[in-house]
Amino acid sequence: MIGALLNGLTALGSTVTRRLERLGLAARFSLTVIMVLWPALRRTPLVIREVYFSGVRSISIITVSGLFVGMVLAVQGYEVLQRYGSADSLGVIVSLSLVRELGPVVSALLFAGRASSAVTAEIGLMRATEQLDAMDMMAVNPITRVVAPRFLAAIISLPLLSAIFSAAGIFGSYLVGVKLIGIDDGAFWSQMQANVDFRLDILNGLLKSVVFAVAVGLVSVFEGYHAAPTAEGVSSATTRTVVTASLAVLMLDFVLTVLMFRGLM
Amino acid sequence: MSASEATPLIDMKNVRFGYGERLIIDGLSLTVRKGEIVALMGGSGSGKTTLLGLLGGRIQPISGEIHVAGQNVPTLARKELYTLRRRIGMLFQFGALFTDLNVFDNVAFPYREQTDLPEPVIRDLVLMKLEAVGLRGAHPLMPSELSGGMARRVALARAVALDPMLMLYDEPFTGLDPISVGIVGRLIKRLNSAMGMTSLIVTHDLTETLRIADRVVMLASGRIHSDLSPEGMHSSTDPFVRQFADGLPDGPVPFHHPARPYAEELFAR
């Protein structure tokens, strides 16, 4: 009985120690990446290439998702608003939902699933096939050459993708709300223009996207760089990226929302 | 042998390295003179590849000195280490070509990263290196379009791009057909003499090794077991050397992994 208890405590202690070690490793790695951002930024072609792979190639999934989310919001929003005779406010409800919350959050989740997982797998495979070691032996720092450009690409791409998501969503809600349901065109746009604040809503949404991009970007490069050099190691790292990045986005969203909009509570 | 050739390029003294309690390298001392081709052989887990990691400064020893070209590698700061690494080439086991770059860009990589040479000059240098390994015509191909032997030759061209003083080879013959083994072996020998390099080869291929190496150093239990010329390897009566040279399944290196007695294991319930 006591033996089992001791074994349990030992296992718990070992798990906690391992987690703390990994957290320390992640913090040190993040600092290293941040310290080489400037030299990496000067290697513009590498960053542009990664923006293309992570950002440009995510535009279709982001646009289609945004469109459908906006269409669903329009149907749901209209169903509730018309009970109170406020169907004309549909544009405001949809746009605020999108620019404040759904745009940054859903695009970050989609980005984690599509682009960040690919970044982790790519860096993990480079580790497994000794490409990172080869680079290091050629006196080229893999953090500057491989990791930092991918991280920068996430910071550049995600806020833009988030804006595209929100724009597509608003267009989707316009199609359903105005063209399909028949809400007044002028009321839809003018109420949106009057009630969506640039600083409070749009800039805060953009700021959220930047914070999510830092989190998702760091998770993806960290997991890839520290993946075990085996097929199983790379697949586990890819899964961890999607899970950790998604949870980080949702938790950070709550914290940021409280900080940004607590005056409204 | 001239005086400069007699100068040791690599001088390792009492090096110890391990993971946790387990020692991989245990008090190893090794000297390699300039211009030599030295083969490192030994069973799996004997510390051969670890030795290359220590020489390149990729891992740190627990104790001991590792001098390469007069510099003690473990004490070097990152910047100094990178300066030294520009003079060291390494061929990895499966080439480690960058899969997103074609053959030309792989070989051009060290020039673009480490020099300010204009593109036309880089082009000529890359084509010259590829010509030396017989693959000038393959320069537009992607690594996925190459055979194992071709990939190894491209990686060799990339590794010698900056004319290193020292080349480290990690199992360069593994997984290659006999023709490719012969090609890579001759290239190693030719490049070593033509470019005035020193080569350290970790390998299991005894036939090719005996053809190109000046010395064969055998490792066992993290130490040097023997240091022989190719002729000495042929005539050695040492049981460990003979087991390795003749490919005997059992001997000083046991066939069985340490375990409980067989009968005890089978009948234990």
Short mmCIF file of C-alpha atoms in Angstrom, two decimals, chain B residues 1-9 32-36 196 198:
data_model
loop_
_atom_site.label_atom_id
_atom_site.label_comp_id
_atom_site.label_asym_id
_atom_site.label_seq_id
_atom_site.Cartn_x
_atom_site.Cartn_y
_atom_site.Cartn_z
CA MET B 1 56.32 12.60 -44.83
CA SER B 2 57.00 16.36 -44.58
CA ALA B 3 57.11 18.28 -41.30
CA SER B 4 53.72 19.90 -41.91
CA GLU B 5 52.16 16.52 -42.65
CA ALA B 6 53.55 15.17 -39.39
CA THR B 7 51.81 17.92 -37.40
CA PRO B 8 48.69 16.55 -35.73
CA LEU B 9 45.51 18.16 -37.04
CA VAL B 32 45.47 12.31 -36.58
CA ARG B 33 48.20 13.92 -38.68
CA LYS B 34 47.59 16.29 -41.57
CA GLY B 35 46.90 14.53 -44.85
CA GLU B 36 45.95 11.19 -43.29
CA GLY B 196 45.31 18.48 -49.23
CA THR B 198 42.67 15.19 -43.69
#
